[in-house]
Each structure stands twice: as C-alpha cells, then as structure tokens.
PDB file of C-alpha atoms in Angstrom:
ATOM      1  CA  MET Y   1     -20.547  -5.236  -6.200  1.00 94.00           C
ATOM      2  CA  ILE Y   2     -16.789  -4.628  -5.967  1.00 97.00           C
ATOM      3  CA  LEU Y   3     -15.003  -1.768  -7.706  1.00 98.00           C
ATOM      4  CA  VAL Y   4     -11.559  -2.360  -9.214  1.00 97.00           C
ATOM      5  CA  THR Y   5      -9.434   0.504 -10.512  1.00 96.00           C
ATOM      6  CA  GLY Y   6      -6.617  -0.329 -12.919  1.00 93.00           C
ATOM      7  CA  ALA Y   7      -8.474  -3.482 -13.960  1.00 92.00           C
ATOM      8  CA  THR Y   8      -6.856  -3.506 -17.417  1.00 90.00           C
ATOM      9  CA  GLY Y   9      -3.375  -3.732 -15.873  1.00 90.00           C
ATOM     10  CA  LEU Y  10      -1.330  -6.736 -14.782  1.00 90.00           C
ATOM     11  CA  VAL Y  11      -2.401  -6.940 -11.135  1.00 94.00           C
ATOM     12  CA  GLY Y  12      -5.867  -5.461 -11.629  1.00 94.00           C
ATOM     13  CA  SER Y  13      -6.838  -7.988 -14.311  1.00 93.00           C
ATOM     14  CA  HIS Y  14      -5.816 -10.901 -12.068  1.00 95.00           C
ATOM     15  CA  ILE Y  15      -7.810  -9.447  -9.179  1.00 96.00           C
ATOM     16  CA  VAL Y  16     -10.840  -9.209 -11.472  1.00 95.00           C
ATOM     17  CA  LEU Y  17     -10.277 -12.847 -12.479  1.00 95.00           C
ATOM     18  CA  ALA Y  18     -10.076 -13.961  -8.844  1.00 95.00           C
ATOM     19  CA  LEU Y  19     -13.209 -11.993  -7.907  1.00 96.00           C
ATOM     20  CA  LEU Y  20     -15.221 -13.431 -10.791  1.00 95.00           C
ATOM     21  CA  ARG Y  21     -14.097 -16.939  -9.860  1.00 94.00           C
ATOM     22  CA  ALA Y  22     -15.335 -16.224  -6.339  1.00 93.00           C
ATOM     23  CA  GLY Y  23     -18.756 -15.340  -7.756  1.00 92.00           C
ATOM     24  CA  GLU Y  24     -18.503 -11.595  -7.121  1.00 94.00           C
ATOM     25  CA  ASP Y  25     -20.048  -8.872  -9.267  1.00 94.00           C
ATOM     26  CA  VAL Y  26     -17.244  -6.603 -10.461  1.00 96.00           C
ATOM     27  CA  ARG Y  27     -17.258  -3.068 -11.773  1.00 97.00           C
ATOM     28  CA  ALA Y  28     -14.015  -1.927 -13.428  1.00 95.00           C
ATOM     29  CA  LEU Y  29     -13.122   1.748 -13.592  1.00 95.00           C
ATOM     30  CA  LYS Y  30     -11.305   2.444 -16.850  1.00 91.00           C
ATOM     31  CA  ARG Y  31     -10.327   5.442 -18.900  1.00 90.00           C
ATOM     32  CA  PRO Y  32     -12.146   5.881 -22.244  1.00 88.00           C
ATOM     33  CA  ASP Y  33      -8.933   5.086 -24.130  1.00 86.00           C
ATOM     34  CA  SER Y  34      -7.979   2.020 -22.051  1.00 86.00           C
ATOM     35  CA  ILE Y  35      -7.397  -1.201 -23.981  1.00 85.00           C
ATOM     36  CA  THR Y  36      -9.101  -4.252 -22.464  1.00 88.00           C
ATOM     37  CA  ILE Y  37      -7.358  -6.923 -24.556  1.00 86.00           C
ATOM     38  CA  ALA Y  38      -5.214  -8.153 -21.633  1.00 85.00           C
ATOM     39  CA  ILE Y  39      -8.132  -8.765 -19.302  1.00 90.00           C
ATOM     40  CA  ASP Y  40     -10.261 -10.167 -22.142  1.00 91.00           C
ATOM     41  CA  GLN Y  41      -7.587 -12.711 -23.064  1.00 90.00           C
ATOM     42  CA  LEU Y  42      -6.939 -13.577 -19.408  1.00 91.00           C
ATOM     43  CA  LEU Y  43     -10.598 -14.397 -18.768  1.00 92.00           C
ATOM     44  CA  LYS Y  44     -10.802 -16.340 -22.034  1.00 91.00           C
ATOM     45  CA  TYR Y  45      -7.681 -18.367 -21.226  1.00 90.00           C
ATOM     46  CA  HIS Y  46      -9.107 -19.355 -17.843  1.00 92.00           C
ATOM     47  CA  ASN Y  47     -12.541 -19.989 -19.360  1.00 91.00           C
ATOM     48  CA  VAL Y  48     -14.177 -17.442 -17.043  1.00 90.00           C
ATOM     49  CA  GLN Y  49     -17.215 -15.631 -18.409  1.00 85.00           C
ATOM     50  CA  ASP Y  50     -17.455 -11.878 -17.935  1.00 84.00           C
ATOM     51  CA  LEU Y  51     -21.229 -11.801 -17.350  1.00 86.00           C
ATOM     52  CA  GLN Y  52     -20.637 -10.383 -13.853  1.00 92.00           C
ATOM     53  CA  LEU Y  53     -18.130  -7.788 -15.095  1.00 94.00           C
ATOM     54  CA  SER Y  54     -19.167  -4.268 -16.074  1.00 94.00           C
ATOM     55  CA  TYR Y  55     -17.133  -1.195 -16.937  1.00 94.00           C
ATOM     56  CA  ALA Y  56     -17.474   2.363 -15.664  1.00 94.00           C
ATOM     57  CA  GLU Y  57     -15.636   5.014 -17.645  1.00 93.00           C
ATOM     58  CA  GLY Y  58     -13.705   7.429 -15.524  1.00 93.00           C
ATOM     59  CA  ASP Y  59     -10.337   8.345 -14.096  1.00 94.00           C
ATOM     60  CA  VAL Y  60      -8.808   8.325 -10.623  1.00 94.00           C
ATOM     61  CA  ASN Y  61      -8.078  12.019 -11.125  1.00 94.00           C
ATOM     62  CA  ASP Y  62     -11.767  12.703 -11.685  1.00 94.00           C
ATOM     63  CA  PRO Y  63     -13.493  12.545  -8.259  1.00 95.00           C
ATOM     64  CA  ILE Y  64     -16.956  12.756  -9.843  1.00 95.00           C
ATOM     65  CA  SER Y  65     -16.375   9.641 -11.955  1.00 95.00           C
ATOM     66  CA  ILE Y  66     -15.026   7.786  -8.894  1.00 95.00           C
ATOM     67  CA  LYS Y  67     -18.129   8.720  -6.896  1.00 95.00           C
ATOM     68  CA  LYS Y  68     -20.386   7.479  -9.678  1.00 95.00           C
ATOM     69  CA  ALA Y  69     -18.449   4.228 -10.136  1.00 95.00           C
ATOM     70  CA  LEU Y  70     -18.549   3.590  -6.382  1.00 96.00           C
ATOM     71  CA  GLU Y  71     -22.346   3.637  -6.186  1.00 94.00           C
ATOM     72  CA  GLY Y  72     -23.632   0.324  -4.854  1.00 93.00           C
ATOM     73  CA  CYS Y  73     -20.140  -1.094  -4.198  1.00 96.00           C
ATOM     74  CA  GLN Y  74     -19.139  -2.792  -0.952  1.00 95.00           C
ATOM     75  CA  ARG Y  75     -15.347  -2.776  -1.447  1.00 96.00           C
ATOM     76  CA  VAL Y  76     -12.678  -1.168  -3.600  1.00 97.00           C
ATOM     77  CA  PHE Y  77      -9.446  -2.645  -4.932  1.00 97.00           C
ATOM     78  CA  HIS Y  78      -7.324   0.310  -6.010  1.00 97.00           C
ATOM     79  CA  CYS Y  79      -4.760  -1.006  -8.518  1.00 96.00           C
ATOM     80  CA  ALA Y  80      -4.555   1.965 -10.915  1.00 94.00           C
ATOM     81  CA  ALA Y  81      -1.051   3.419 -11.031  1.00 93.00           C
ATOM     82  CA  MET Y  82       1.583   4.804 -13.341  1.00 90.00           C
ATOM     83  CA  VAL Y  83       4.938   3.022 -13.490  1.00 87.00           C
ATOM     84  CA  SER Y  84       7.896   5.002 -14.799  1.00 83.00           C
ATOM     85  CA  PHE Y  85      11.484   5.570 -13.720  1.00 79.00           C
ATOM     86  CA  ASP Y  86      11.954   8.583 -15.975  1.00 77.00           C
ATOM     87  CA  ARG Y  87      12.423  11.739 -13.871  1.00 78.00           C
ATOM     88  CA  ALA Y  88      10.714  13.701 -16.638  1.00 81.00           C
ATOM     89  CA  SER Y  89       7.507  11.886 -15.633  1.00 83.00           C
ATOM     90  CA  GLU Y  90       7.678  12.990 -11.997  1.00 88.00           C
ATOM     91  CA  LYS Y  91       4.748  15.411 -12.163  1.00 92.00           C
ATOM     92  CA  LEU Y  92       2.476  12.893 -13.872  1.00 93.00           C
ATOM     93  CA  LEU Y  93       3.550  10.138 -11.462  1.00 93.00           C
ATOM     94  CA  PHE Y  94       2.466  12.217  -8.484  1.00 95.00           C
ATOM     95  CA  GLN Y  95      -0.737  13.254 -10.225  1.00 94.00           C
ATOM     96  CA  VAL Y  96      -1.786   9.663 -10.936  1.00 94.00           C
ATOM     97  CA  ASN Y  97      -0.314   7.800  -7.986  1.00 96.00           C
ATOM     98  CA  VAL Y  98      -0.662  10.312  -5.157  1.00 97.00           C
ATOM     99  CA  THR Y  99      -3.556  12.599  -6.101  1.00 97.00           C
ATOM    100  CA  GLY Y 100      -5.424   9.703  -7.698  1.00 97.00           C
ATOM    101  CA  THR Y 101      -5.065   7.602  -4.547  1.00 97.00           C
ATOM    102  CA  ALA Y 102      -6.154  10.543  -2.390  1.00 97.00           C
ATOM    103  CA  ASN Y 103      -9.305  10.831  -4.503  1.00 97.00           C
ATOM    104  CA  VAL Y 104     -10.074   7.121  -4.070  1.00 97.00           C
ATOM    105  CA  VAL Y 105      -9.434   7.326  -0.311  1.00 97.00           C
ATOM    106  CA  ASN Y 106     -11.732  10.336   0.032  1.00 97.00           C
ATOM    107  CA  ALA Y 107     -14.496   8.587  -1.929  1.00 97.00           C
ATOM    108  CA  CYS Y 108     -14.208   5.469   0.240  1.00 96.00           C
ATOM    109  CA  LEU Y 109     -14.338   7.591   3.399  1.00 97.00           C
ATOM    110  CA  ARG Y 110     -17.490   9.361   2.245  1.00 95.00           C
ATOM    111  CA  GLU Y 111     -19.242   6.123   1.345  1.00 94.00           C
ATOM    112  CA  ASN Y 112     -17.768   4.111   4.240  1.00 94.00           C
ATOM    113  CA  VAL Y 113     -16.431   1.486   1.832  1.00 96.00           C
ATOM    114  CA  PRO Y 114     -13.352  -0.642   2.732  1.00 96.00           C
ATOM    115  CA  LEU Y 115     -10.280  -0.215   0.537  1.00 96.00           C
ATOM    116  CA  THR Y 116      -7.489  -2.536  -0.535  1.00 96.00           C
ATOM    117  CA  TYR Y 117      -4.612  -0.567  -2.043  1.00 97.00           C
ATOM    118  CA  ILE Y 118      -2.051  -2.294  -4.254  1.00 96.00           C
ATOM    119  CA  SER Y 119       1.212  -0.477  -3.591  1.00 95.00           C
ATOM    120  CA  SER Y 120       4.787  -1.657  -4.238  1.00 93.00           C
ATOM    121  CA  THR Y 121       7.988  -2.670  -2.493  1.00 91.00           C
ATOM    122  CA  ALA Y 122       9.257   0.676  -3.813  1.00 91.00           C
ATOM    123  CA  ALA Y 123       7.400   2.254  -0.883  1.00 91.00           C
ATOM    124  CA  ILE Y 124       9.053   0.056   1.770  1.00 90.00           C
ATOM    125  CA  GLY Y 125      11.377   1.793   4.250  1.00 89.00           C
ATOM    126  CA  ASP Y 126      15.157   1.637   4.177  1.00 85.00           C
ATOM    127  CA  VAL Y 127      16.069   0.440   7.692  1.00 88.00           C
ATOM    128  CA  ARG Y 128      16.889  -3.266   7.632  1.00 88.00           C
ATOM    129  CA  ILE Y 129      15.600  -5.517  10.406  1.00 88.00           C
ATOM    130  CA  GLU Y 130      17.938  -8.468  10.986  1.00 85.00           C
ATOM    131  CA  GLY Y 131      19.371  -7.805   7.546  1.00 83.00           C
ATOM    132  CA  LEU Y 132      16.003  -7.658   5.765  1.00 82.00           C
ATOM    133  CA  LEU Y 133      13.596  -4.996   4.609  1.00 82.00           C
ATOM    134  CA  THR Y 134      10.153  -5.721   6.054  1.00 84.00           C
ATOM    135  CA  GLU Y 135       6.765  -4.081   6.605  1.00 85.00           C
ATOM    136  CA  GLU Y 136       8.216  -2.583   9.799  1.00 87.00           C
ATOM    137  CA  SER Y 137      11.243  -1.019   8.098  1.00 87.00           C
ATOM    138  CA  VAL Y 138      11.316   2.719   8.766  1.00 89.00           C
ATOM    139  CA  TRP Y 139      11.491   5.212   5.889  1.00 91.00           C
ATOM    140  CA  THR Y 140      14.230   7.616   6.987  1.00 92.00           C
ATOM    141  CA  THR Y 141      14.811   9.802   3.927  1.00 91.00           C
ATOM    142  CA  ASP Y 142      13.510  10.693   0.464  1.00 91.00           C
ATOM    143  CA  SER Y 143      17.073  11.236  -0.744  1.00 90.00           C
ATOM    144  CA  GLY Y 144      18.180   8.928  -3.550  1.00 86.00           C
ATOM    145  CA  ARG Y 145      14.696   7.597  -4.198  1.00 89.00           C
ATOM    146  CA  SER Y 146      13.240   7.510  -7.696  1.00 89.00           C
ATOM    147  CA  PRO Y 147      10.158   9.630  -8.482  1.00 92.00           C
ATOM    148  CA  TYR Y 148       8.174   6.398  -8.816  1.00 91.00           C
ATOM    149  CA  SER Y 149       9.250   5.220  -5.363  1.00 93.00           C
ATOM    150  CA  LEU Y 150       8.372   8.596  -3.846  1.00 94.00           C
ATOM    151  CA  SER Y 151       4.979   8.626  -5.549  1.00 95.00           C
ATOM    152  CA  LYS Y 152       4.099   5.221  -4.097  1.00 96.00           C
ATOM    153  CA  ARG Y 153       5.377   6.295  -0.678  1.00 95.00           C
ATOM    154  CA  TYR Y 154       3.201   9.403  -0.623  1.00 96.00           C
ATOM    155  CA  ALA Y 155       0.257   7.464  -2.031  1.00 97.00           C
ATOM    156  CA  GLU Y 156       0.554   5.124   0.959  1.00 96.00           C
ATOM    157  CA  LEU Y 157       0.562   8.125   3.289  1.00 96.00           C
ATOM    158  CA  GLU Y 158      -2.806   9.095   1.809  1.00 97.00           C
ATOM    159  CA  VAL Y 159      -4.113   5.627   2.682  1.00 96.00           C
ATOM    160  CA  PHE Y 160      -2.706   5.864   6.213  1.00 95.00           C
ATOM    161  CA  ARG Y 161      -4.328   9.291   6.497  1.00 96.00           C
ATOM    162  CA  GLY Y 162      -7.616   7.641   5.545  1.00 96.00           C
ATOM    163  CA  ILE Y 163      -7.092   4.957   8.213  1.00 94.00           C
ATOM    164  CA  GLN Y 164      -6.586   7.682  10.813  1.00 94.00           C
ATOM    165  CA  GLU Y 165      -9.891   9.188   9.684  1.00 96.00           C
ATOM    166  CA  GLY Y 166     -11.719   5.884  10.146  1.00 93.00           C
ATOM    167  CA  LEU Y 167     -11.195   4.092   6.824  1.00 94.00           C
ATOM    168  CA  ASP Y 168     -10.955   0.301   6.789  1.00 94.00           C
ATOM    169  CA  ALA Y 169      -7.928  -0.057   4.511  1.00 95.00           C
ATOM    170  CA  THR Y 170      -5.297  -2.658   3.684  1.00 95.00           C
ATOM    171  CA  ILE Y 171      -2.042  -1.979   1.823  1.00 95.00           C
ATOM    172  CA  VAL Y 172      -0.415  -4.720  -0.244  1.00 95.00           C
ATOM    173  CA  ASN Y 173       3.243  -4.303  -1.232  1.00 95.00           C
ATOM    174  CA  PRO Y 174       4.123  -6.794  -3.985  1.00 95.00           C
ATOM    175  CA  GLY Y 175       7.604  -7.092  -5.417  1.00 90.00           C
ATOM    176  CA  VAL Y 176       8.179  -7.246  -9.174  1.00 87.00           C
ATOM    177  CA  VAL Y 177       4.970  -8.851 -10.417  1.00 89.00           C
ATOM    178  CA  ILE Y 178       5.266 -11.526 -13.095  1.00 84.00           C
ATOM    179  CA  GLY Y 179       2.332 -12.678 -15.207  1.00 82.00           C
ATOM    180  CA  PRO Y 180       0.528 -12.263 -18.547  1.00 78.00           C
ATOM    181  CA  GLY Y 181      -0.429  -8.746 -19.543  1.00 67.00           C
ATOM    182  CA  ASN Y 182       0.199  -6.027 -22.103  1.00 62.00           C
ATOM    183  CA  TRP Y 183       3.818  -6.649 -23.054  1.00 54.00           C
ATOM    184  CA  GLY Y 184       5.967  -3.549 -22.786  1.00 52.00           C
ATOM    185  CA  GLN Y 185       4.099  -2.200 -19.767  1.00 58.00           C
ATOM    186  CA  SER Y 186       5.411  -2.402 -16.213  1.00 57.00           C
ATOM    187  CA  SER Y 187       7.241  -5.665 -15.395  1.00 54.00           C
ATOM    188  CA  THR Y 188       6.198  -7.316 -18.677  1.00 54.00           C
ATOM    189  CA  THR Y 189       9.158  -5.527 -20.301  1.00 57.00           C
ATOM    190  CA  LEU Y 190      11.180  -8.441 -18.898  1.00 55.00           C
ATOM    191  CA  PHE Y 191       9.502 -10.739 -21.407  1.00 54.00           C
ATOM    192  CA  LEU Y 192      10.301  -8.408 -24.292  1.00 54.00           C
ATOM    193  CA  SER Y 193      13.954  -8.356 -23.236  1.00 54.00           C
ATOM    194  CA  GLY Y 194      13.986 -12.137 -23.081  1.00 54.00           C
ATOM    195  CA  GLN Y 195      12.317 -12.445 -26.485  1.00 56.00           C
ATOM    196  CA  LYS Y 196      14.862 -10.180 -28.150  1.00 58.00           C
ATOM    197  CA  GLY Y 197      17.829 -11.633 -26.318  1.00 59.00           C
ATOM    198  CA  MET Y 198      20.470  -9.559 -24.565  1.00 66.00           C
ATOM    199  CA  ARG Y 199      24.201  -9.666 -23.995  1.00 67.00           C
ATOM    200  CA  PHE Y 200      24.249  -7.477 -20.881  1.00 63.00           C
ATOM    201  CA  TYR Y 201      22.382  -7.736 -17.596  1.00 61.00           C
ATOM    202  CA  PRO Y 202      22.233  -5.416 -14.553  1.00 68.00           C
ATOM    203  CA  SER Y 203      23.923  -6.369 -11.310  1.00 65.00           C
ATOM    204  CA  GLY Y 204      21.894  -7.216  -8.226  1.00 67.00           C
ATOM    205  CA  GLY Y 205      18.418  -8.614  -8.055  1.00 66.00           C
ATOM    206  CA  ASN Y 206      14.922  -8.103  -6.677  1.00 73.00           C
ATOM    207  CA  GLY Y 207      11.978  -9.837  -5.097  1.00 81.00           C
ATOM    208  CA  PHE Y 208       9.517 -11.348  -7.581  1.00 87.00           C
ATOM    209  CA  VAL Y 209       5.941 -12.535  -7.124  1.00 91.00           C
ATOM    210  CA  ASP Y 210       3.309 -14.201  -9.318  1.00 91.00           C
ATOM    211  CA  ALA Y 211       0.330 -12.008 -10.262  1.00 92.00           C
ATOM    212  CA  ARG Y 212      -2.009 -14.851  -9.286  1.00 93.00           C
ATOM    213  CA  ASP Y 213      -0.543 -14.925  -5.777  1.00 94.00           C
ATOM    214  CA  VAL Y 214      -0.922 -11.156  -5.439  1.00 95.00           C
ATOM    215  CA  ALA Y 215      -4.585 -11.424  -6.418  1.00 95.00           C
ATOM    216  CA  GLU Y 216      -5.406 -14.376  -4.158  1.00 94.00           C
ATOM    217  CA  ILE Y 217      -3.631 -12.927  -1.122  1.00 94.00           C
ATOM    218  CA  SER Y 218      -5.159  -9.482  -1.700  1.00 94.00           C
ATOM    219  CA  LEU Y 219      -8.645 -11.034  -1.720  1.00 94.00           C
ATOM    220  CA  ALA Y 220      -7.873 -12.988   1.451  1.00 92.00           C
ATOM    221  CA  LEU Y 221      -6.602  -9.879   3.221  1.00 92.00           C
ATOM    222  CA  SER Y 222      -9.596  -7.850   2.065  1.00 89.00           C
ATOM    223  CA  SER Y 223     -11.968 -10.191   3.909  1.00 83.00           C
ATOM    224  CA  GLN Y 224     -10.183  -9.572   7.213  1.00 81.00           C
ATOM    225  CA  LYS Y 225      -9.687  -6.538   9.415  1.00 72.00           C
ATOM    226  CA  THR Y 226      -6.006  -6.235   8.535  1.00 72.00           C
ATOM    227  CA  ASN Y 227      -5.378  -2.508   8.400  1.00 75.00           C
ATOM    228  CA  GLY Y 228      -1.747  -1.794   7.553  1.00 81.00           C
ATOM    229  CA  ARG Y 229       0.728  -3.072   4.993  1.00 86.00           C
ATOM    230  CA  HIS Y 230       1.647  -6.535   3.802  1.00 91.00           C
ATOM    231  CA  LEU Y 231       4.828  -7.305   1.868  1.00 91.00           C
ATOM    232  CA  LEU Y 232       4.375  -9.964  -0.843  1.00 91.00           C
ATOM    233  CA  ILE Y 233       7.489 -11.667  -2.214  1.00 89.00           C
ATOM    234  CA  GLY Y 234       7.517 -15.092  -3.843  1.00 85.00           C
ATOM    235  CA  GLU Y 235      11.266 -15.412  -4.335  1.00 82.00           C
ATOM    236  CA  ASN Y 236      14.370 -13.243  -4.407  1.00 79.00           C
ATOM    237  CA  LEU Y 237      16.212 -13.668  -7.703  1.00 76.00           C
ATOM    238  CA  ASN Y 238      19.242 -12.024  -9.262  1.00 72.00           C
ATOM    239  CA  PHE Y 239      18.682 -10.316 -12.586  1.00 74.00           C
ATOM    240  CA  LYS Y 240      21.010 -12.653 -14.484  1.00 68.00           C
ATOM    241  CA  ASN Y 241      18.840 -15.649 -13.629  1.00 70.00           C
ATOM    242  CA  VAL Y 242      15.640 -13.771 -14.473  1.00 70.00           C
ATOM    243  CA  PHE Y 243      16.821 -12.639 -17.904  1.00 71.00           C
ATOM    244  CA  SER Y 244      18.403 -16.027 -18.567  1.00 67.00           C
ATOM    245  CA  MET Y 245      15.123 -17.829 -17.884  1.00 68.00           C
ATOM    246  CA  ALA Y 246      13.236 -15.401 -20.111  1.00 67.00           C
ATOM    247  CA  ALA Y 247      15.761 -15.793 -22.935  1.00 67.00           C
ATOM    248  CA  LYS Y 248      15.643 -19.599 -22.650  1.00 69.00           C
ATOM    249  CA  GLN Y 249      11.880 -19.610 -23.182  1.00 67.00           C
ATOM    250  CA  PHE Y 250      12.327 -17.786 -26.495  1.00 65.00           C
ATOM    251  CA  ASN Y 251      15.516 -19.588 -27.516  1.00 70.00           C
ATOM    252  CA  ALA Y 252      17.212 -16.184 -27.588  1.00 67.00           C
ATOM    253  CA  LYS Y 253      20.708 -14.959 -26.741  1.00 70.00           C
ATOM    254  CA  GLN Y 254      21.636 -15.481 -23.094  1.00 70.00           C
ATOM    255  CA  PRO Y 255      22.946 -12.514 -21.066  1.00 69.00           C
ATOM    256  CA  ARG Y 256      26.635 -12.915 -20.251  1.00 66.00           C
ATOM    257  CA  LEU Y 257      28.137  -9.561 -19.242  1.00 67.00           C
ATOM    258  CA  GLU Y 258      27.242  -7.909 -15.952  1.00 68.00           C
ATOM    259  CA  VAL Y 259      26.785  -4.131 -15.914  1.00 63.00           C
ATOM    260  CA  PRO Y 260      27.394  -2.625 -12.454  1.00 62.00           C
ATOM    261  CA  LYS Y 261      24.786  -0.269 -11.030  1.00 57.00           C
ATOM    262  CA  TRP Y 262      27.183   2.693 -10.874  1.00 46.00           C
ATOM    263  CA  LEU Y 263      27.792   2.458 -14.631  1.00 42.00           C
ATOM    264  CA  ILE Y 264      24.063   2.400 -15.397  1.00 45.00           C
ATOM    265  CA  VAL Y 265      23.527   5.482 -13.227  1.00 44.00           C
ATOM    266  CA  PHE Y 266      26.491   7.206 -14.887  1.00 41.00           C
ATOM    267  CA  VAL Y 267      25.235   6.514 -18.417  1.00 40.00           C
ATOM    268  CA  ILE Y 268      21.700   7.626 -17.584  1.00 41.00           C
ATOM    269  CA  GLY Y 269      23.103  10.829 -16.093  1.00 45.00           C
ATOM    270  CA  TRP Y 270      25.103  11.586 -19.226  1.00 41.00           C
ATOM    271  CA  LEU Y 271      22.159  10.865 -21.496  1.00 37.00           C
ATOM    272  CA  LYS Y 272      20.007  13.311 -19.544  1.00 41.00           C
ATOM    273  CA  PHE Y 273      22.813  15.879 -19.667  1.00 36.00           C
ATOM    274  CA  LEU Y 274      22.923  15.587 -23.461  1.00 36.00           C
ATOM    275  CA  GLU Y 275      19.158  16.000 -23.922  1.00 40.00           C
TER     276      GLU Y 275
END
C-alpha cells in the first residue's frame, strides 16, 4: 500500500494514475471537503479502474489522521501543498506547506517509511552554476522571495532534517506543471487565461514540465536510494509563447503587449497600499 497526500491535485492525481497502472494499492489522504472530480475524470479518461484506490479522510496538519492513514503503507508520496502568491496568505502557506510537511516527515520517521516529497523550483537556490540554476545552487538569502517560495524552501528543510535523522527521502523539484486538473487552481490558471484570451503578457519565462513526466520520474526515483533533490524541467519557455499556444487552442485573442516585471510589481504594490 502506498499513501499519497494531495491526490486530488494536479501532480498527486497523476502519481495516483501512475501507481495504479503499475499495479500498486493506493491510499489517498484527502480533506473531507476535497473534490475528487479531477482524479475521477483522469482515471476515466485513461480507462484505469480505481478498484485499488481507497481514500482516508484527514489533513496534513492533523498528525493523528496522518498516523492512521499511514498504517500498512510502505511508501509515501507527499504532494499536498498550498499554492498562492498573495502575501496575505503567508501564515496559511507556512501552516500547510511547512508544518504539514513536518508532520508527514515525523510520521514517516516513526514508521520507518520512505518518503518522496514533491517540492517546486521555487525552493531552488539563487547561485547560478555556469549560468544555470541547478540542484546544487546555493540558497543565499530569503530577501525578495515570495511567501510561497519561502514556504517550499522551509518545507524542504524539514525533509532534509528527516534525512539527517535517518529518513529515506527524495525531493522532486518540478517547474511549472502542465496537465489536466481543476481549472483555476495552481498552474491550470494558464488554461483559463488562454480560454478567455488576453492582450497583455508578462515578460520573461519559466521552466515547464508535463504532469505525466513528473509522476513517472517520481516513481522511478522512489524505487532507488536517491536521497536529495532532483530538478525536473521539460522545456524553458517564455510567457508569450505559453499564452499564445493556450489562446490558439481556444481560438481566443493572442497576447501582443509585453508588461515588464517592474510594472507588475509596482501595480501590485499600489493595489495592496489601497486595500
């Protein structure tokens, strides 16, 4: 039996799919109010039966429910996380991402169960190596980082703390994950923007990766003794191309005007000042 937290999310649902395809019994930890439509539709689309999938109600911030869900499990994929770039959500981000991860780590340590933690490139360091940010890039400062980035960074430190205490743990750092899920949550907001069409697009770009690749590679890493972190990027794309491709799929308005990062930061700052 394998426990998956955050199974109703984008990455978690694809990990569940990959595990079921591999013939594994899966137990998904979900909150009582979680909606399972995304994972239900994903399994249906791929014609995968959910006979080996069961749900355990609980929360990563409830250590008792984690302990109960972990009973009889041989591995944990910890995908549950909150994604927000609103500084007003900072306290909740740390509660879910940091404290929640600490609770999962502690449970795995007690039961001697290996852990695969799905983190983010937001937790990667800032020192470039030969012009690139890699798994070895050093994190030099918290200054200028978003609350989300900091929460993922300190969540990773909880996993590394567990490794120091004897935990068999692997950290996966995917870029912006693309795939089917609950539109409007996490990276799926890109599809909503493309559907509606947009005149403006942000400058710069990011590293993107397919949810199926994240799931398959995470499973492969979980079967090996690969303690540490692993950066997963399929392709680096600029935002104009990303939004243009999304808009093309929906026959919507193509983005044409670039908005520089400094202007976005300035506008966000003024909006917060006026609140």
